[in-house]
JSON list of C-alpha atoms and ligand atoms in Angstrom, two decimals:
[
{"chain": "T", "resi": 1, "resn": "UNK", "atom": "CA", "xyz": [15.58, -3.41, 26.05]},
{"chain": "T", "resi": 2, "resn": "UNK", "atom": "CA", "xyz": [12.05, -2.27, 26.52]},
{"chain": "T", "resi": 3, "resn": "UNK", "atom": "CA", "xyz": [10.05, -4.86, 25.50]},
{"chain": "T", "resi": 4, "resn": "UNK", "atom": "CA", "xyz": [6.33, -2.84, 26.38]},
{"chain": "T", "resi": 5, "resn": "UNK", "atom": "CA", "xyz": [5.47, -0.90, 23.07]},
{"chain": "T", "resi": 6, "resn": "UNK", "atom": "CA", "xyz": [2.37, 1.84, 22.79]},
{"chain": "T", "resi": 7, "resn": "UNK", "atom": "CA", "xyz": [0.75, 2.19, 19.09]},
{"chain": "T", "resi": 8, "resn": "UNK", "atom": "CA", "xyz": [-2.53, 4.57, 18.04]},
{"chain": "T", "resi": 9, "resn": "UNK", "atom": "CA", "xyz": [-4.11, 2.86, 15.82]},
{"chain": "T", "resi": 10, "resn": "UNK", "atom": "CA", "xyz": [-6.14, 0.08, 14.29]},
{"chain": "T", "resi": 11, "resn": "UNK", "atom": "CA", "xyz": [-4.97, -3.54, 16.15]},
{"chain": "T", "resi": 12, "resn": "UNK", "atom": "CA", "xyz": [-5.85, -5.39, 12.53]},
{"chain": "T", "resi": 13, "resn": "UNK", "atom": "CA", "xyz": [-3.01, -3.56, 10.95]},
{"chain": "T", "resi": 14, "resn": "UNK", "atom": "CA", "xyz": [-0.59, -4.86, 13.68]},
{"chain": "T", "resi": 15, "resn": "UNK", "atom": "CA", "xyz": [2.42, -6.64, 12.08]},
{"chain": "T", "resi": 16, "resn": "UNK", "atom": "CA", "xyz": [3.07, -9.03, 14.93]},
{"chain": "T", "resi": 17, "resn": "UNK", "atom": "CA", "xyz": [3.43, -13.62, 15.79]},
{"chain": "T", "resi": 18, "resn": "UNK", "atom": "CA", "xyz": [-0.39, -12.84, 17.44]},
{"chain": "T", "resi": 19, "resn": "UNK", "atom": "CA", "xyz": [-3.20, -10.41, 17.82]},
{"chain": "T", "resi": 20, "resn": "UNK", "atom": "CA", "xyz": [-5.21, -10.30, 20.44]},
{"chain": "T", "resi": 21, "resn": "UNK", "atom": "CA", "xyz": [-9.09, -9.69, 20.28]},
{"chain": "T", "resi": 22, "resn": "UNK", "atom": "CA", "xyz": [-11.08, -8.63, 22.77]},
{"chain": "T", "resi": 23, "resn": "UNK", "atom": "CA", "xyz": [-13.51, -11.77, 22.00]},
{"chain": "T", "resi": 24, "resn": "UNK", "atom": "CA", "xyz": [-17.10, -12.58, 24.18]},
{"chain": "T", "resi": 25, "resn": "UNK", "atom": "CA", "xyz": [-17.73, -16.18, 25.23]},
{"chain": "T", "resi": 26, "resn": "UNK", "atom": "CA", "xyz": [-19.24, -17.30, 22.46]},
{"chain": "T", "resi": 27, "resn": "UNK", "atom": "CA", "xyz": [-16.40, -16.49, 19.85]},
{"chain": "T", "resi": 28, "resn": "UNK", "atom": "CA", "xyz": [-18.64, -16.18, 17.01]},
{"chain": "T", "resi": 29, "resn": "UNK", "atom": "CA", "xyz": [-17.90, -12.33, 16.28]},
{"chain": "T", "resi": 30, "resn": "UNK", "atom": "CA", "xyz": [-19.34, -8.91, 17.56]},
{"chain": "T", "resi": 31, "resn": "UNK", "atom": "CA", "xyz": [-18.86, -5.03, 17.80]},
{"chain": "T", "resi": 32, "resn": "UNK", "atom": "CA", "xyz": [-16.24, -2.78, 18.56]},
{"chain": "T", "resi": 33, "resn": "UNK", "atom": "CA", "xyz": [-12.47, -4.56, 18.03]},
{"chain": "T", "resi": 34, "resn": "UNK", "atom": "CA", "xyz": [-13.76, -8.39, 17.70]},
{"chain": "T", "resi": 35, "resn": "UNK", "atom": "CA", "xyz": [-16.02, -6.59, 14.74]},
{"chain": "T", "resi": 36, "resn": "UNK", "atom": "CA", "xyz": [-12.97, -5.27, 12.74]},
{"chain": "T", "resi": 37, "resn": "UNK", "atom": "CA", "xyz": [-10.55, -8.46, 13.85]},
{"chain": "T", "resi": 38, "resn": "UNK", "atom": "CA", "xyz": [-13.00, -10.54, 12.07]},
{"chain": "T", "resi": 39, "resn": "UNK", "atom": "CA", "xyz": [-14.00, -8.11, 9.22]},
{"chain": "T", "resi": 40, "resn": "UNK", "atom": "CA", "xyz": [-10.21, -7.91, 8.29]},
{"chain": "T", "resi": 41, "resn": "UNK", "atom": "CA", "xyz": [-9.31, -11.50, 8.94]},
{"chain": "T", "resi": 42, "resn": "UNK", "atom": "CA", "xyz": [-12.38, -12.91, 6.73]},
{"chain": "T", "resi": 43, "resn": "UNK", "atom": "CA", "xyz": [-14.78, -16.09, 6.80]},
{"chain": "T", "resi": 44, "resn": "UNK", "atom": "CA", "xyz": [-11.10, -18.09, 7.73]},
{"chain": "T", "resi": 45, "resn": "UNK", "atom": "CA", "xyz": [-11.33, -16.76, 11.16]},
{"chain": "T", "resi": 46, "resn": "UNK", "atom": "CA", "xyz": [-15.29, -17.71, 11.64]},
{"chain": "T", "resi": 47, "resn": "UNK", "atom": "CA", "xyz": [-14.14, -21.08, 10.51]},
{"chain": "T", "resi": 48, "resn": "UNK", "atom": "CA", "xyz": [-11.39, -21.32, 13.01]},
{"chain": "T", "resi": 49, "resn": "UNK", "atom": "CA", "xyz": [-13.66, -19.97, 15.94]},
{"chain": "T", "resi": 50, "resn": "UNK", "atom": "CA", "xyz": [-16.13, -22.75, 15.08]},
{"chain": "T", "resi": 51, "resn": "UNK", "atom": "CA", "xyz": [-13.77, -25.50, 15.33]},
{"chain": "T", "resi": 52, "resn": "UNK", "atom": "CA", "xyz": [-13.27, -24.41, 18.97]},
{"chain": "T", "resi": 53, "resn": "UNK", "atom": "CA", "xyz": [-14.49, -26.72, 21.91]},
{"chain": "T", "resi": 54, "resn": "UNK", "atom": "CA", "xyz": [-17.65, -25.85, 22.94]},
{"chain": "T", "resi": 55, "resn": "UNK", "atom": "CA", "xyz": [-19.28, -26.19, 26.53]},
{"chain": "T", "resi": 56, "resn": "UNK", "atom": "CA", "xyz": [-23.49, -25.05, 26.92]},
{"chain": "T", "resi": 57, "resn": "UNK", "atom": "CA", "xyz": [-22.69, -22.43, 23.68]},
{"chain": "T", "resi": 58, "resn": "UNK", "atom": "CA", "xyz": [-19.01, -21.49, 25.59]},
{"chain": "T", "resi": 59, "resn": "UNK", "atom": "CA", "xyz": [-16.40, -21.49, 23.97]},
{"chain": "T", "resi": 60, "resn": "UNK", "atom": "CA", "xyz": [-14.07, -19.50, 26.13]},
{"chain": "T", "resi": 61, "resn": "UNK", "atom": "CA", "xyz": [-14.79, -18.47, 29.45]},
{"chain": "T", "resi": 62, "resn": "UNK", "atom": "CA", "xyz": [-14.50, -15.05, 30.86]},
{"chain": "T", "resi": 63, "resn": "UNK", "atom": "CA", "xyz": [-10.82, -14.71, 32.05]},
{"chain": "T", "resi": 64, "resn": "UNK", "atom": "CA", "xyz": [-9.82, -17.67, 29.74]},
{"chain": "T", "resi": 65, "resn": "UNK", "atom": "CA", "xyz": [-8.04, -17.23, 25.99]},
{"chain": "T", "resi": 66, "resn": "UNK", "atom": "CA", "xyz": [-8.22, -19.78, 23.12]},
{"chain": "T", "resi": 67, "resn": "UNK", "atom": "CA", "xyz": [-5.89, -19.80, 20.03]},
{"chain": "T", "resi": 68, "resn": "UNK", "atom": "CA", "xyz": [-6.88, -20.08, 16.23]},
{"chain": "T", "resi": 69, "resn": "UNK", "atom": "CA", "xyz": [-5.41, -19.47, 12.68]},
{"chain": "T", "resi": 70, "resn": "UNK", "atom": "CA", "xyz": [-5.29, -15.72, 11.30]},
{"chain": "T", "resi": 71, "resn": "UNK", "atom": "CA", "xyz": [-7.03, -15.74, 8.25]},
{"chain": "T", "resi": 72, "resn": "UNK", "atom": "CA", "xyz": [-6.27, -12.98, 6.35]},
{"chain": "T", "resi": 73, "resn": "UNK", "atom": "CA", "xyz": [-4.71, -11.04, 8.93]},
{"chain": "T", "resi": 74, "resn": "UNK", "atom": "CA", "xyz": [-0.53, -10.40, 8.89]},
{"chain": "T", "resi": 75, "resn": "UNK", "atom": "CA", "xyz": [-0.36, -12.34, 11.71]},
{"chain": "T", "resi": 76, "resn": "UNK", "atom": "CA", "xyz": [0.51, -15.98, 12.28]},
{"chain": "T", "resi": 77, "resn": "UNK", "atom": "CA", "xyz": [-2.48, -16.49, 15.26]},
{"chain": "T", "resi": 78, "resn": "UNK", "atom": "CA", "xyz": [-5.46, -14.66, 16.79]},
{"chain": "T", "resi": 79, "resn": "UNK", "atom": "CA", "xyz": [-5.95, -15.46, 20.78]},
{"chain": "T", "resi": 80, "resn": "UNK", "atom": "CA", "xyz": [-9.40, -14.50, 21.61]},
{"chain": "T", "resi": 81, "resn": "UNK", "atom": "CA", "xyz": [-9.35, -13.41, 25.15]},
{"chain": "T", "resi": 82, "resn": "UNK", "atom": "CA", "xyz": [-12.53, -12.91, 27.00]},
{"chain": "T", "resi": 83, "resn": "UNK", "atom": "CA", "xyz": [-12.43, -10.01, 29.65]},
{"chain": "T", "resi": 84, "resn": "UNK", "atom": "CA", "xyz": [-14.94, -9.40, 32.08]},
{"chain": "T", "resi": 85, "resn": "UNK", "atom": "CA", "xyz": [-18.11, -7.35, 32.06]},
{"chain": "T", "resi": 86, "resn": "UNK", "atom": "CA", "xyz": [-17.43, -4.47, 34.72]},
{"chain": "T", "resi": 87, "resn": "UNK", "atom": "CA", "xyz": [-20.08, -4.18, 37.46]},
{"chain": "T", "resi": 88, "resn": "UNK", "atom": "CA", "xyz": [-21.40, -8.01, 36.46]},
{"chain": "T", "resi": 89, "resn": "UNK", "atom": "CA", "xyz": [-19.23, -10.43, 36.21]},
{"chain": "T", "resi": 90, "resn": "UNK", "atom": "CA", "xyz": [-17.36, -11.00, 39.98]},
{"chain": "T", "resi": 91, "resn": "UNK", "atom": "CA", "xyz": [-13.93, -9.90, 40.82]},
{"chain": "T", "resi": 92, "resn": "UNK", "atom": "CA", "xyz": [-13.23, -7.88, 37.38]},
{"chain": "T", "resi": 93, "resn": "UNK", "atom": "CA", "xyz": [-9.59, -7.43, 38.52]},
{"chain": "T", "resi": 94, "resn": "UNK", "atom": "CA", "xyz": [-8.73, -11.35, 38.68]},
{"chain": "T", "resi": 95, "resn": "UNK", "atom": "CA", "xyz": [-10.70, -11.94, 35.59]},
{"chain": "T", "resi": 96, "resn": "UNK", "atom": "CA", "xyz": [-8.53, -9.74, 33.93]},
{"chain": "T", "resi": 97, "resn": "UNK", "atom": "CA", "xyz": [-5.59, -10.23, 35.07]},
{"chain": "T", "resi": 98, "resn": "UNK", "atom": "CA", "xyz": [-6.25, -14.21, 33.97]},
{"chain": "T", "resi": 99, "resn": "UNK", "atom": "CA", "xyz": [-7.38, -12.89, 30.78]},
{"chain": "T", "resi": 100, "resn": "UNK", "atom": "CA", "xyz": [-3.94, -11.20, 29.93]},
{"chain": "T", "resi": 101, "resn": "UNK", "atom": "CA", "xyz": [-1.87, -13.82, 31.45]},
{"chain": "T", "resi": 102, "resn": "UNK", "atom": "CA", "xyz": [-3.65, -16.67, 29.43]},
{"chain": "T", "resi": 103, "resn": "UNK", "atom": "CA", "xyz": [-3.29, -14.69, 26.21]},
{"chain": "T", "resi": 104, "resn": "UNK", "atom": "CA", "xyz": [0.18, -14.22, 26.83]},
{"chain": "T", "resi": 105, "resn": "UNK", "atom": "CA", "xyz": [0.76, -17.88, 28.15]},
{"chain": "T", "resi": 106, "resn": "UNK", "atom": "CA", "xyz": [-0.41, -18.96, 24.70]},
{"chain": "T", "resi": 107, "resn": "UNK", "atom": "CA", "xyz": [1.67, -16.63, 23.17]},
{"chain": "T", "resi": 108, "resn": "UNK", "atom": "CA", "xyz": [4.77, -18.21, 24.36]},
{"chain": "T", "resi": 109, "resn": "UNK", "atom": "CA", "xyz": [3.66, -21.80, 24.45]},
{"chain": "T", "resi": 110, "resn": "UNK", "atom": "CA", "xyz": [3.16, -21.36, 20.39]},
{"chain": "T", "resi": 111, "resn": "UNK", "atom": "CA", "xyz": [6.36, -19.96, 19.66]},
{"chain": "T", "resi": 112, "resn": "UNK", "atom": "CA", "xyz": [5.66, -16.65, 19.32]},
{"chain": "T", "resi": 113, "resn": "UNK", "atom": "CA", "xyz": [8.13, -13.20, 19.40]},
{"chain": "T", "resi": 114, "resn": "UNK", "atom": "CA", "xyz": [5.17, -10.35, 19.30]},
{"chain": "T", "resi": 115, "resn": "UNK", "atom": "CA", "xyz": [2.09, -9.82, 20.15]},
{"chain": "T", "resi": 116, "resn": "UNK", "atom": "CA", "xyz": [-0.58, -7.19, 20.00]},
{"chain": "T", "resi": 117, "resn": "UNK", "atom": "CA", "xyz": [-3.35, -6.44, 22.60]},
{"chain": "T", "resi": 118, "resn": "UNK", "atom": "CA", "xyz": [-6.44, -4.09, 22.38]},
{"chain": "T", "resi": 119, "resn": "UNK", "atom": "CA", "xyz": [-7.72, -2.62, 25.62]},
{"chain": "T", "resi": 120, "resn": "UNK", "atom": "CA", "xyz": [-9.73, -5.36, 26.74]},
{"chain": "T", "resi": 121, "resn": "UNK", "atom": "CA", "xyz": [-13.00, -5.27, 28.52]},
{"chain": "T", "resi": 122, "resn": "UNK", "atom": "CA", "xyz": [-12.52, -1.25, 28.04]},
{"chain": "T", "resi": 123, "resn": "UNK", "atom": "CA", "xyz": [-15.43, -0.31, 25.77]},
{"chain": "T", "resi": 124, "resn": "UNK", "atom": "CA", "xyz": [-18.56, -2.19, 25.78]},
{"chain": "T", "resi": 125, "resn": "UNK", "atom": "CA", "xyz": [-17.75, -4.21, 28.71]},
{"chain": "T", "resi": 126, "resn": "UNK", "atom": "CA", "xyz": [-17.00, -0.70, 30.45]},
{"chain": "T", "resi": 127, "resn": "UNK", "atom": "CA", "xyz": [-13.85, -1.27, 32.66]},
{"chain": "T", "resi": 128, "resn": "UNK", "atom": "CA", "xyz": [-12.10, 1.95, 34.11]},
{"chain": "T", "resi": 129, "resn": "UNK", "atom": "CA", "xyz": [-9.11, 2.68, 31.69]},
{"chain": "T", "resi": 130, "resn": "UNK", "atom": "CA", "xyz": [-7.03, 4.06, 34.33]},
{"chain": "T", "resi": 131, "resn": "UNK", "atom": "CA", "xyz": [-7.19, 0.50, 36.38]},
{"chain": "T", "resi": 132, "resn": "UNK", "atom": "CA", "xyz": [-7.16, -1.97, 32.96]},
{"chain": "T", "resi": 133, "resn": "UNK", "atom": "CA", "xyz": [-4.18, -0.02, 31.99]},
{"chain": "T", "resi": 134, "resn": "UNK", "atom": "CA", "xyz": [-1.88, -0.67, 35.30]},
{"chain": "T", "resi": 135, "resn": "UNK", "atom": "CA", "xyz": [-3.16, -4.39, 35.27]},
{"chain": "T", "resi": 136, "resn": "UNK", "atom": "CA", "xyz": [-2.58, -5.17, 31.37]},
{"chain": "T", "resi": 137, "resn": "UNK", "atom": "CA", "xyz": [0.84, -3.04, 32.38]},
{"chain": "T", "resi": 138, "resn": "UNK", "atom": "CA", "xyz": [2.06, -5.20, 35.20]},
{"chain": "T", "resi": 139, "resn": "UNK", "atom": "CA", "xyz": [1.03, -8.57, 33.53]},
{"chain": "T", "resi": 140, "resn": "UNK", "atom": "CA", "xyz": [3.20, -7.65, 30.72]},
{"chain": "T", "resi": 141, "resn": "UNK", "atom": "CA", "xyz": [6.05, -6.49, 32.69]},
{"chain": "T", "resi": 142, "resn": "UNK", "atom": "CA", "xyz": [6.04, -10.01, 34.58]},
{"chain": "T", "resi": 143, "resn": "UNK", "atom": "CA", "xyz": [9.95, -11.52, 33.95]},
{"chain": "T", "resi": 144, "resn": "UNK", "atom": "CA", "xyz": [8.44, -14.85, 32.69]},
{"chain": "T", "resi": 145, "resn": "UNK", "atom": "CA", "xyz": [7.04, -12.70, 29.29]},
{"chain": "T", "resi": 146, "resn": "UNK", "atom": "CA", "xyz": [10.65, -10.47, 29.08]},
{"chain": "T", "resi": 147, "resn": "UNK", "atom": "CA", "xyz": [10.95, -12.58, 25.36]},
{"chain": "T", "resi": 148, "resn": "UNK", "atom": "CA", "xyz": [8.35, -11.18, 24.06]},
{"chain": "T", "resi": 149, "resn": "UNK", "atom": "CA", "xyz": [7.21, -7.79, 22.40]},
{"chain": "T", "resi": 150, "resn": "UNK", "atom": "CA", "xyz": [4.37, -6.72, 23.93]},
{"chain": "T", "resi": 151, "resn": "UNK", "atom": "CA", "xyz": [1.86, -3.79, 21.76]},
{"chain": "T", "resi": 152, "resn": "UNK", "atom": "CA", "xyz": [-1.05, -1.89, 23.14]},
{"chain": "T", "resi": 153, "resn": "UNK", "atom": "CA", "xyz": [-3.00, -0.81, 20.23]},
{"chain": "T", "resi": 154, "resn": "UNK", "atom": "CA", "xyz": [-5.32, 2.38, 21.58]},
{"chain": "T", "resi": 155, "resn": "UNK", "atom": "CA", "xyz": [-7.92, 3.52, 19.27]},
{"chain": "T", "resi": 156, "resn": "UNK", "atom": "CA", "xyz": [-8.73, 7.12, 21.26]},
{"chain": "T", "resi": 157, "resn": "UNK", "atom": "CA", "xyz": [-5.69, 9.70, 22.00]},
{"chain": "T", "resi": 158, "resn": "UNK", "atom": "CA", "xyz": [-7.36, 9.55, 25.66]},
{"chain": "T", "resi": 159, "resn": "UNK", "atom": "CA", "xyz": [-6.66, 5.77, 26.33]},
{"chain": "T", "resi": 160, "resn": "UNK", "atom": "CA", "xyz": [-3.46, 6.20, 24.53]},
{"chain": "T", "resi": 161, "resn": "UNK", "atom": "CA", "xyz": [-2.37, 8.74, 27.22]},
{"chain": "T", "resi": 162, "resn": "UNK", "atom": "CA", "xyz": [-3.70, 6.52, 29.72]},
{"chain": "T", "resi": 163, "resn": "UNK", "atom": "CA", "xyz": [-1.87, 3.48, 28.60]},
{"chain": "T", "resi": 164, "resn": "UNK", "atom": "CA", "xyz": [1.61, 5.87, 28.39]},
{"chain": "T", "resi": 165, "resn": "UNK", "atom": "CA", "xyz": [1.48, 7.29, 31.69]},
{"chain": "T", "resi": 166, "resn": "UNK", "atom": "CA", "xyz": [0.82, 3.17, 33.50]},
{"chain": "T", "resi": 167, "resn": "UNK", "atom": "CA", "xyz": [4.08, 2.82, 31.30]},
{"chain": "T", "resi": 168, "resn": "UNK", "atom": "CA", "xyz": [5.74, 5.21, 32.55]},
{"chain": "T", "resi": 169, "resn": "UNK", "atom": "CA", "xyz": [4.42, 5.62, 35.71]},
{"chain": "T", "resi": 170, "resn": "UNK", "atom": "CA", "xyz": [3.02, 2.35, 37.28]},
{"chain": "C", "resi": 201, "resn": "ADP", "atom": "P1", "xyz": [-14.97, -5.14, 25.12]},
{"chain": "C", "resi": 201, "resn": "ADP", "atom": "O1", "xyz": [-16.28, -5.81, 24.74]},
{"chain": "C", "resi": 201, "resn": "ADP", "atom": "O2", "xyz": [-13.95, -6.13, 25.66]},
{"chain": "C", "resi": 201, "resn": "ADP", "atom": "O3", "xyz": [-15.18, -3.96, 26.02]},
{"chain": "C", "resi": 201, "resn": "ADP", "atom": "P2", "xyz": [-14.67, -3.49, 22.70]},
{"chain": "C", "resi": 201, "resn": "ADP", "atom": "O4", "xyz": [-14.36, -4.01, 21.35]},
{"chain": "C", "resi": 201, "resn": "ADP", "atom": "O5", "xyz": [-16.04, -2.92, 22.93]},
{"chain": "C", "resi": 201, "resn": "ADP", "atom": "O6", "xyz": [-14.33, -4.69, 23.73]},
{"chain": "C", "resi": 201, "resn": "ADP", "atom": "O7", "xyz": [-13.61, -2.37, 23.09]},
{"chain": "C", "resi": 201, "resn": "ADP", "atom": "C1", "xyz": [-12.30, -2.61, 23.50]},
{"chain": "C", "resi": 201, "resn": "ADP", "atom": "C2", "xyz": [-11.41, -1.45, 23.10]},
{"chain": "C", "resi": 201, "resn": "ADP", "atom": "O8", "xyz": [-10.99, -1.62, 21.75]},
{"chain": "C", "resi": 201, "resn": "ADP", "atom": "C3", "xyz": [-12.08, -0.06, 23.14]},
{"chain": "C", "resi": 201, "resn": "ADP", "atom": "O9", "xyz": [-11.18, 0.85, 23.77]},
{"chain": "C", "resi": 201, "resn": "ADP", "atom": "C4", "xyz": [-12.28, 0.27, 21.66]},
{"chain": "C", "resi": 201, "resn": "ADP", "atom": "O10", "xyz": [-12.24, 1.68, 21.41]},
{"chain": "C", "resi": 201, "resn": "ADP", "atom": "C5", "xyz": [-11.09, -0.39, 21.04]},
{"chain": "C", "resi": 201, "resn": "ADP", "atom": "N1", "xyz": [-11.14, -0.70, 19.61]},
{"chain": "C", "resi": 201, "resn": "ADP", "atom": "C6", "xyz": [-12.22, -0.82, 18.79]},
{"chain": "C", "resi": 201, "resn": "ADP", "atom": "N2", "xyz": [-11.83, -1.13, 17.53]},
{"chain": "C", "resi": 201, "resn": "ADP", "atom": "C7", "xyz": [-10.46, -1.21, 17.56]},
{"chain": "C", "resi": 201, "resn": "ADP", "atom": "C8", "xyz": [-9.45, -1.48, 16.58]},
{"chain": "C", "resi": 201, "resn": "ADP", "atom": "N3", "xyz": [-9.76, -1.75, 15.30]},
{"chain": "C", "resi": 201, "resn": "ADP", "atom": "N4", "xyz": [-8.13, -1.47, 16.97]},
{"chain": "C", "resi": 201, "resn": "ADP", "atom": "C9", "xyz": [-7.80, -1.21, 18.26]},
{"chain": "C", "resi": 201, "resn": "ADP", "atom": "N5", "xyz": [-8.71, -0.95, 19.23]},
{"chain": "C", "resi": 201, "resn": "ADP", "atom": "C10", "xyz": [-10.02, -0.94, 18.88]}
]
């Protein structure tokens, strides 16, 4: 069974064990996805994000993920997964390839059956499409993740196209 799925649409409307934001180090909210994630999920999610280990203001480093509660959201957890900044941060590719794997990694570790990623690093941290879609693609695809359902929520009919033809074409 095909276990890779490709939505258009709005990632806080996923109906899935975990969504995945597209979080910065910090993990205290921002624009673009990490805006809506914590606009739909309400002050809960804040909360949550607070309660996370912190390290000179860091909560998560770039290339890591950290778990919390959902709030409101229909989903059991949020992973906040921090990609990297393309052109600053130092070897974007391993950074987020980590950053998928990690999310994922927690995924399974916490029980779940589904989970739901945004394109991360892909709009104010400006990484290529083309090459975040064949990494979040092959990550995915890795045998140790076959349990789980795996969504790509695109917002744009461009990255959707992008993110079918990786699928289809890797
Ligand atoms: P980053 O800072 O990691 O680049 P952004 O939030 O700026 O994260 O963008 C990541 C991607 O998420 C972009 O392609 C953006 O269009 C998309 N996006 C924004 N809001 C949503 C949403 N509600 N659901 C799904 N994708 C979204």
């Amino acid at each position: 069974m095909d276990t890779i799925k490709i939505v258009q649409g709005d990632i806080t409307q996923a109906t899935v064990d975990a969504i995945v934001n597209a979080a910065n180090s910090r993990m205290l909210g921002g624009g673009g996805v990490d805006g809506a994630i914590h606009r739909a999920a309400g002050p809960k999610l804040l909360a949550a994000c607070e309660k996370v280990k912190t390290k000179n203001r860091v909560r998560c480093p770039v290339g890591e993920a950290r778990l919390t509660e959902a709030g409101n959201l229909k989903a059991k957890y949020v992973i906040h997964a921090v990609g990297p900044r393309y052109g600053i941060d130092k070897n974007p590719e391993n950074l987020l390839t980590s950053a998928y794997q990690n999310s994922l990694d927690l995924a399974v570790s916490h029980g779940c059956e589904s989970i739901a990623f945004p394109a991360i690093s892909c709009g104010v941290y400006g990484y290529p499409p083309q090459e975040a879609a064949k990494i979040s693609v092959s990550v995915c695809k890795r045998p140790e993740y076959e349990s789980l359902m795996k969504y790509f929520y695109l917002f744009s009919d461009e990255m959707t196209a992008i993110w079918m033809a990786k699928l289809e074409h890797p």
